[in-house]
GROMACS .gro file of C-alpha atoms in nm:
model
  269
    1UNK     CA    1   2.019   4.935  -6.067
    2UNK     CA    2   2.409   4.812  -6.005
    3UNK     CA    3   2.547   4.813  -5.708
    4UNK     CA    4   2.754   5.079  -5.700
    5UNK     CA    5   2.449   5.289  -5.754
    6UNK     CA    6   2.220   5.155  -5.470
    7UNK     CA    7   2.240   5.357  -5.108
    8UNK     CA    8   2.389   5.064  -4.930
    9UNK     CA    9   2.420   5.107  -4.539
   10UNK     CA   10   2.666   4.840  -4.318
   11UNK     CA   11   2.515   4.731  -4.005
   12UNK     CA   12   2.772   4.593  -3.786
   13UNK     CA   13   2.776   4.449  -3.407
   14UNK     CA   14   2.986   4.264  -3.177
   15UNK     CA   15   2.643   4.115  -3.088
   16UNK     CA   16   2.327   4.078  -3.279
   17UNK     CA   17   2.282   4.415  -3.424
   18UNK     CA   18   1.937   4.502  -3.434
   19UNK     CA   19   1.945   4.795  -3.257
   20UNK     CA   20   2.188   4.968  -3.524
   21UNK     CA   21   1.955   4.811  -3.801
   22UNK     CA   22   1.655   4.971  -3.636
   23UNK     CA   23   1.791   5.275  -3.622
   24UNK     CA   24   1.906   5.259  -4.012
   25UNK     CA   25   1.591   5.150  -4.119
   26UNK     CA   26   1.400   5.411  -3.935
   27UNK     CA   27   1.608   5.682  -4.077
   28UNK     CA   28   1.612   5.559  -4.446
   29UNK     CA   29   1.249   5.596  -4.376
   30UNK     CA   30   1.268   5.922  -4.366
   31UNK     CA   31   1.445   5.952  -4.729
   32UNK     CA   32   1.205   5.936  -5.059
   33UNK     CA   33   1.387   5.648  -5.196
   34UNK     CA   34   1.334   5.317  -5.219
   35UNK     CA   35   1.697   5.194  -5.314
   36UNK     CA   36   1.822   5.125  -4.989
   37UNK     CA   37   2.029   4.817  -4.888
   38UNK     CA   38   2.120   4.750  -4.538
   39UNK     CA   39   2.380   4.455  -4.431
   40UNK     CA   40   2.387   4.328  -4.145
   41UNK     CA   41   2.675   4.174  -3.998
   42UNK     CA   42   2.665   4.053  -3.625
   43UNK     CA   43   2.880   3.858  -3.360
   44UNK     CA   44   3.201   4.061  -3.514
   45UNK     CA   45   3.466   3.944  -3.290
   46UNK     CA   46   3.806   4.015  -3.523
   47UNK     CA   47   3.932   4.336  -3.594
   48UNK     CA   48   4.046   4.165  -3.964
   49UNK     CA   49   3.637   4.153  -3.962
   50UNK     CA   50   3.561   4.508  -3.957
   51UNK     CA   51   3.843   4.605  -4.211
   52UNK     CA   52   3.667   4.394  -4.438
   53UNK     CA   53   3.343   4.511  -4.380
   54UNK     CA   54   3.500   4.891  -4.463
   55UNK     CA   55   3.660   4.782  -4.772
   56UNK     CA   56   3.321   4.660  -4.918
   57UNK     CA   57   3.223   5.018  -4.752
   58UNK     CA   58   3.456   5.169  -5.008
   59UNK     CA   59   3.358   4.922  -5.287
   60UNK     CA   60   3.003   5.098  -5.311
   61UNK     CA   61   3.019   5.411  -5.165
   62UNK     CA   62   2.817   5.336  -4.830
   63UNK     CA   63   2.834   5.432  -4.523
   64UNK     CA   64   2.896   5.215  -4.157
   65UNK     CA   65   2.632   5.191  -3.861
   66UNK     CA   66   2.752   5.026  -3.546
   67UNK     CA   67   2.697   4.890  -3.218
   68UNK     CA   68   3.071   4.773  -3.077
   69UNK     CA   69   3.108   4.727  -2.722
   70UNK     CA   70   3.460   4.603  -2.736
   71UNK     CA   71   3.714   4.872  -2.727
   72UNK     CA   72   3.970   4.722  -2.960
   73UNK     CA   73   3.678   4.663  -3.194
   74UNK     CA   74   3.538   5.060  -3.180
   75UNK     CA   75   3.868   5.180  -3.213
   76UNK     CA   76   3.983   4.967  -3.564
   77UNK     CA   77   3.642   5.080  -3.681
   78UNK     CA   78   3.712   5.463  -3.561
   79UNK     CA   79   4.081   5.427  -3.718
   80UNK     CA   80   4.033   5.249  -4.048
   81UNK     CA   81   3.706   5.457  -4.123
   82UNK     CA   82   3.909   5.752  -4.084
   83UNK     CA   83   4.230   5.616  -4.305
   84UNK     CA   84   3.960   5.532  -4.579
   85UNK     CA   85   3.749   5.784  -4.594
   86UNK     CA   86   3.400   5.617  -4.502
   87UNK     CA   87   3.166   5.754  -4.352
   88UNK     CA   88   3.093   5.557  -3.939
   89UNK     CA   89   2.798   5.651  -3.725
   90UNK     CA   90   2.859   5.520  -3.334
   91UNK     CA   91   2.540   5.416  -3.269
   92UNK     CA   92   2.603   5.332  -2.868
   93UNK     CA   93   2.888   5.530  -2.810
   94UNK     CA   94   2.751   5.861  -2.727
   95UNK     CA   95   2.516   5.726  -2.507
   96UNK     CA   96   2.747   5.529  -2.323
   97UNK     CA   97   2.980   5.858  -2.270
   98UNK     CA   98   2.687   6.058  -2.128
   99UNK     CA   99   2.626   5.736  -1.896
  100UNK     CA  100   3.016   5.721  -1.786
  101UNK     CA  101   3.036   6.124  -1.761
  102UNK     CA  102   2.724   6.227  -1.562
  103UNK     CA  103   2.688   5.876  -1.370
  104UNK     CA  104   3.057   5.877  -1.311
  105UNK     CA  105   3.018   5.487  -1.419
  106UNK     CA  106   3.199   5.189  -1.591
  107UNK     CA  107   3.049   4.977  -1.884
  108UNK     CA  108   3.055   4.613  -1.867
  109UNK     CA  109   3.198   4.612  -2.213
  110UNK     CA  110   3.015   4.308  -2.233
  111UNK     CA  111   2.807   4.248  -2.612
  112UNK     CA  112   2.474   4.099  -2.664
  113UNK     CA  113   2.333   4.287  -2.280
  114UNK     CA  114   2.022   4.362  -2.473
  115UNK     CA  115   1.949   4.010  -2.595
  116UNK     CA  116   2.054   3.805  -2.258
  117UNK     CA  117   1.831   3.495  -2.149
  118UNK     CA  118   1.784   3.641  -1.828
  119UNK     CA  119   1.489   3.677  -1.607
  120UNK     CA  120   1.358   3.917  -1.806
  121UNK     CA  121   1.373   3.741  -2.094
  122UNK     CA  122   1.155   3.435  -1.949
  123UNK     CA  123   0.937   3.727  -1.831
  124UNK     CA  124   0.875   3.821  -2.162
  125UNK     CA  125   0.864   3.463  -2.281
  126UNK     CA  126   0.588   3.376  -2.017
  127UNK     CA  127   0.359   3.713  -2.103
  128UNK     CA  128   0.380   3.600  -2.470
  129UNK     CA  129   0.238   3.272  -2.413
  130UNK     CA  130  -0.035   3.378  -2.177
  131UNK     CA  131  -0.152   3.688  -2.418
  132UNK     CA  132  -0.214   3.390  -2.708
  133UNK     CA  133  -0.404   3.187  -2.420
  134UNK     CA  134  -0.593   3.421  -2.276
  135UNK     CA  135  -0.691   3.607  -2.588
  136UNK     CA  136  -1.012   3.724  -2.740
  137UNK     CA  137  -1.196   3.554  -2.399
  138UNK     CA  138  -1.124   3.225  -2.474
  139UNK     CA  139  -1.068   3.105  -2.132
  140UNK     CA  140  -1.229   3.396  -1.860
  141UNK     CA  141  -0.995   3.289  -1.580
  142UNK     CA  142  -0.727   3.514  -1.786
  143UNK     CA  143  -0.876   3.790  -1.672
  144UNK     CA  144  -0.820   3.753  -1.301
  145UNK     CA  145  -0.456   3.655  -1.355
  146UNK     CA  146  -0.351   3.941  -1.609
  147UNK     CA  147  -0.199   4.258  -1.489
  148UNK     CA  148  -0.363   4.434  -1.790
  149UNK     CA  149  -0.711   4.340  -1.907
  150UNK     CA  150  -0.780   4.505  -2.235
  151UNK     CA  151  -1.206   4.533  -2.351
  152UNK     CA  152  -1.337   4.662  -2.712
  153UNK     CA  153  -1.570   4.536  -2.912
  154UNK     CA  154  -1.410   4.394  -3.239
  155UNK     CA  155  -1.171   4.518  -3.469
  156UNK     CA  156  -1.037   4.790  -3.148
  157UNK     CA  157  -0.695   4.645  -3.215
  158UNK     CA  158  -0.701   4.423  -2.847
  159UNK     CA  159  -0.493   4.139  -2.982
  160UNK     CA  160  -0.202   4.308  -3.126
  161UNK     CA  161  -0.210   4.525  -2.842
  162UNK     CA  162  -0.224   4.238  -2.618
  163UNK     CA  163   0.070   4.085  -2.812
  164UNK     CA  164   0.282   4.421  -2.809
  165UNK     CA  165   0.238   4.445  -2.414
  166UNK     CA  166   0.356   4.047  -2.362
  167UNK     CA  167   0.643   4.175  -2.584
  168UNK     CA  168   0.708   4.471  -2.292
  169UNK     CA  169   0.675   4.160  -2.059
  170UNK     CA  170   0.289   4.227  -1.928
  171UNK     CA  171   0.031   3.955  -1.896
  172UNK     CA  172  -0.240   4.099  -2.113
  173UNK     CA  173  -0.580   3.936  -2.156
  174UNK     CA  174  -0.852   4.062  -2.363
  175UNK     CA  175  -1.229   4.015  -2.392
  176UNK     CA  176  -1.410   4.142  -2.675
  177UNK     CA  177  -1.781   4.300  -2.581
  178UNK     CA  178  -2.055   4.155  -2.825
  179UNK     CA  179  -2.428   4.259  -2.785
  180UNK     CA  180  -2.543   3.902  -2.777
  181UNK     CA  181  -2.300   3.757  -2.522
  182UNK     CA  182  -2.314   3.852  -2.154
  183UNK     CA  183  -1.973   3.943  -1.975
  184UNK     CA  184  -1.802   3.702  -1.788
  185UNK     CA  185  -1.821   3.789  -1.403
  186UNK     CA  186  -1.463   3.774  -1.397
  187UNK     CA  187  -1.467   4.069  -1.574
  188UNK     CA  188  -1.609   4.283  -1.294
  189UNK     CA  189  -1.448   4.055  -0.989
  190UNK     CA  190  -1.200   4.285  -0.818
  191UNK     CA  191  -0.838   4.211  -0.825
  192UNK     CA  192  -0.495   4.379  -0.909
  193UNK     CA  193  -0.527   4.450  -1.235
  194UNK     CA  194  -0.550   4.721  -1.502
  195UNK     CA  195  -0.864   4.722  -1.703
  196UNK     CA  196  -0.878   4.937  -1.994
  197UNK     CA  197  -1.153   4.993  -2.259
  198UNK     CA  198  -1.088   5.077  -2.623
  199UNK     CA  199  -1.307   5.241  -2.855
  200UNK     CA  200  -1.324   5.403  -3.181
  201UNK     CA  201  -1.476   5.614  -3.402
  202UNK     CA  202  -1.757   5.472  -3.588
  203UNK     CA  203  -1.660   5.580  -3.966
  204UNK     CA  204  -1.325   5.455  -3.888
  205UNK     CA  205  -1.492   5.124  -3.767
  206UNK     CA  206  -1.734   5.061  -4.031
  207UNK     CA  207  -1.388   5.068  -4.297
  208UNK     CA  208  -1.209   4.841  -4.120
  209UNK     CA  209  -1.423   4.612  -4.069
  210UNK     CA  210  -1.576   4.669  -4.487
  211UNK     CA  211  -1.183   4.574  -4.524
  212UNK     CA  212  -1.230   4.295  -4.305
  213UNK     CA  213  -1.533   4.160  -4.466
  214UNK     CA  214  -1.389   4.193  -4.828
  215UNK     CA  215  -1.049   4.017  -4.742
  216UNK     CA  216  -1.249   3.726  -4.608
  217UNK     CA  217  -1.390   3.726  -4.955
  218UNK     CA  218  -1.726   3.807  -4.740
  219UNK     CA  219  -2.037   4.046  -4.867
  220UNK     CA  220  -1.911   4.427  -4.752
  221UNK     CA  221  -2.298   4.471  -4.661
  222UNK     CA  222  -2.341   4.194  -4.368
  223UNK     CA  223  -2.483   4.328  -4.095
  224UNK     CA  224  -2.121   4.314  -3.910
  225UNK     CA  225  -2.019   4.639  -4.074
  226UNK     CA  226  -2.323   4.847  -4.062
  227UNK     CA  227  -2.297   5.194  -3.927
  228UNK     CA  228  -2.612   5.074  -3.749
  229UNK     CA  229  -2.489   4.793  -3.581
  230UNK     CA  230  -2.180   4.969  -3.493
  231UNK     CA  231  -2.308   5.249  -3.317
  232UNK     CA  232  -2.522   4.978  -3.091
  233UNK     CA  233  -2.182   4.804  -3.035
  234UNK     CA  234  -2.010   5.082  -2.933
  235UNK     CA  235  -2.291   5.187  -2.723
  236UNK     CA  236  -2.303   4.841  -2.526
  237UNK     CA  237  -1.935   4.867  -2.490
  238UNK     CA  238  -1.952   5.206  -2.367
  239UNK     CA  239  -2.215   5.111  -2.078
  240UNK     CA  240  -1.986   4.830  -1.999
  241UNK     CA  241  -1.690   5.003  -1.935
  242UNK     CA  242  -1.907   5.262  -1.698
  243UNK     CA  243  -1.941   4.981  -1.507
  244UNK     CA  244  -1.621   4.878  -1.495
  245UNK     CA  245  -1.500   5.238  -1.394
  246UNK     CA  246  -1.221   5.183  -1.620
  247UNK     CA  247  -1.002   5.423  -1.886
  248UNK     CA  248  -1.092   5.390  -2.191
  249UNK     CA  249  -0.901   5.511  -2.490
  250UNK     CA  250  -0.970   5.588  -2.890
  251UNK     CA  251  -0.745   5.440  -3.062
  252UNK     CA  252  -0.901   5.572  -3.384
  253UNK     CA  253  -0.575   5.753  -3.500
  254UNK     CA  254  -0.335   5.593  -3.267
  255UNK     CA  255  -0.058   5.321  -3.409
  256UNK     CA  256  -0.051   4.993  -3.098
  257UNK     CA  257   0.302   5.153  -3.010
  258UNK     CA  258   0.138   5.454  -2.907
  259UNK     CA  259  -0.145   5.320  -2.749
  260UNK     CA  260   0.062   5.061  -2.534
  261UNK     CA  261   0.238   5.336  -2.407
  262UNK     CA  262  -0.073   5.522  -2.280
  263UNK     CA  263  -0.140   5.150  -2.142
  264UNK     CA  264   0.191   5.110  -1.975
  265UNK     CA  265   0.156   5.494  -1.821
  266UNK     CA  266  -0.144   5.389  -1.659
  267UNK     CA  267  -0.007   5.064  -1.535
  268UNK     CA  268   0.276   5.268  -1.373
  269UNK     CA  269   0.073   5.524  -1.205
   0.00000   0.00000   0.00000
């Protein structure tokens, strides 16, 4: 397909841009098509810049997403998008106005907010790195340092979890329940933490972890994905997590975004 015949969307930012290119990408999602291009074009910081970027606009017959802090820069784009005809979506600005209007306050004007090394960020940075260290039990004193301790047995989805959460900035540990292996007694030590169990349905078990099996270029009938060994699994996990008194959630039909956020409601409350 040429060019001028391919749905091509401009990303453009006075700082990184990824919030405009999320925002693209999850609404060319929602299009049955395929043939979707999206540039990206960050740290703009000359209005000759953004002129360019709309004349390639023109060039193909896309249309502009952006993310411009800078009022020179948001008004060339509002201006020459206007003079030529292209199409501009203000990612930012409308939420910004509501801010100014009901808050009666004043923007920093300042790009790249979202992305600063700040304490945050070394929050963030920290969580990650204890999430890989404290994962799947290897080290039990993870558990009594982590604000969220996450318990399953395996294929519950605790590490990507674990890694989403670190991402959100929370020290996450997880410990996966097996039959065979007795539970650390950090596990059930009190301390300020959030425990949570995850479960699942069996069926939906037994596939994943077929999957599992046959990716590992392992026999789909090992014992690991019976329906019988699941159900004792799930059982053992089950008595486990009465123990612990904790909340446990099925994340059967639940995508980790989803599930985090039940996670991160309970930290809260």
């Amino acid at each position: 397909m040429s060019e001028q015949r391919q749905k091509v969307i401009f990303v453009c930012s006075d700082a990184v841009g990824e919030t405009a290119e999320a925002v693209a990408k999850a609404t060319a999602r929602q299009f049955a098509t395929e043939q979707v291009k999206i540039r990206r074009f960050g740290n703009i910081k000359h209005e000759d810049e953004i002129k360019s970027i709309i004349q390639e606009a023109v060039l193909v017959g896309g249309f502009i997403a952006y993310t411009l802090v800078q009022p020179e820069l948001r008004e060339t784009m509002r201006e020459e998008t206007i003079r030529l005809g292209v199409r501009a979506v203000d990612v930012m600005g409308p939420m910004m106005q509501a801010f100014i209007d009901t808050f009666n306050d004043s923007p920093k004007y300042k790009p790249g907010l979202l992305h600063e090394m700040d304490e945050n960020y070394y929050r963030k940075i920290e969580a990650v790195e204890f999430a890989v260290k404290y994962d799947d039990g290897k080290d039990a004193r993870g558990l009594l340092q982590a604000q969220v301790v996450l318990v399953g047995i395996s294929r519950t989805s605790k590490t990507p979890l674990s890694i989403y959460l670190a991402h959100k900035g929370i020290k996450t540990a997880n410990y996966p329940l097996t039959i065979e292996v007795k539970p650390p007694q950090e596990l059930f030590t009190a301390s300020n933490r959030l425990v949570v169990g995850l479960t699942m349905h069996p069926e939906r078990l037994l596939k994943i972890r077929t999957e599992r099996l046959k990716a590992l270029g392992l026999p789909s009938q090992a014992k690991y994905a019976s329906m019988e060994r699941i159900e004792k699994e799930l059982q053992f996990a089950f008595e486990i997590m009465e123990r612990l008194k904790c909340p446990i959630i099925d994340v059967s039909e639940k995508a980790i975004e989803e599930t985090a956020g039940l996670i991160m409601e309970l930290l809260s409350n």
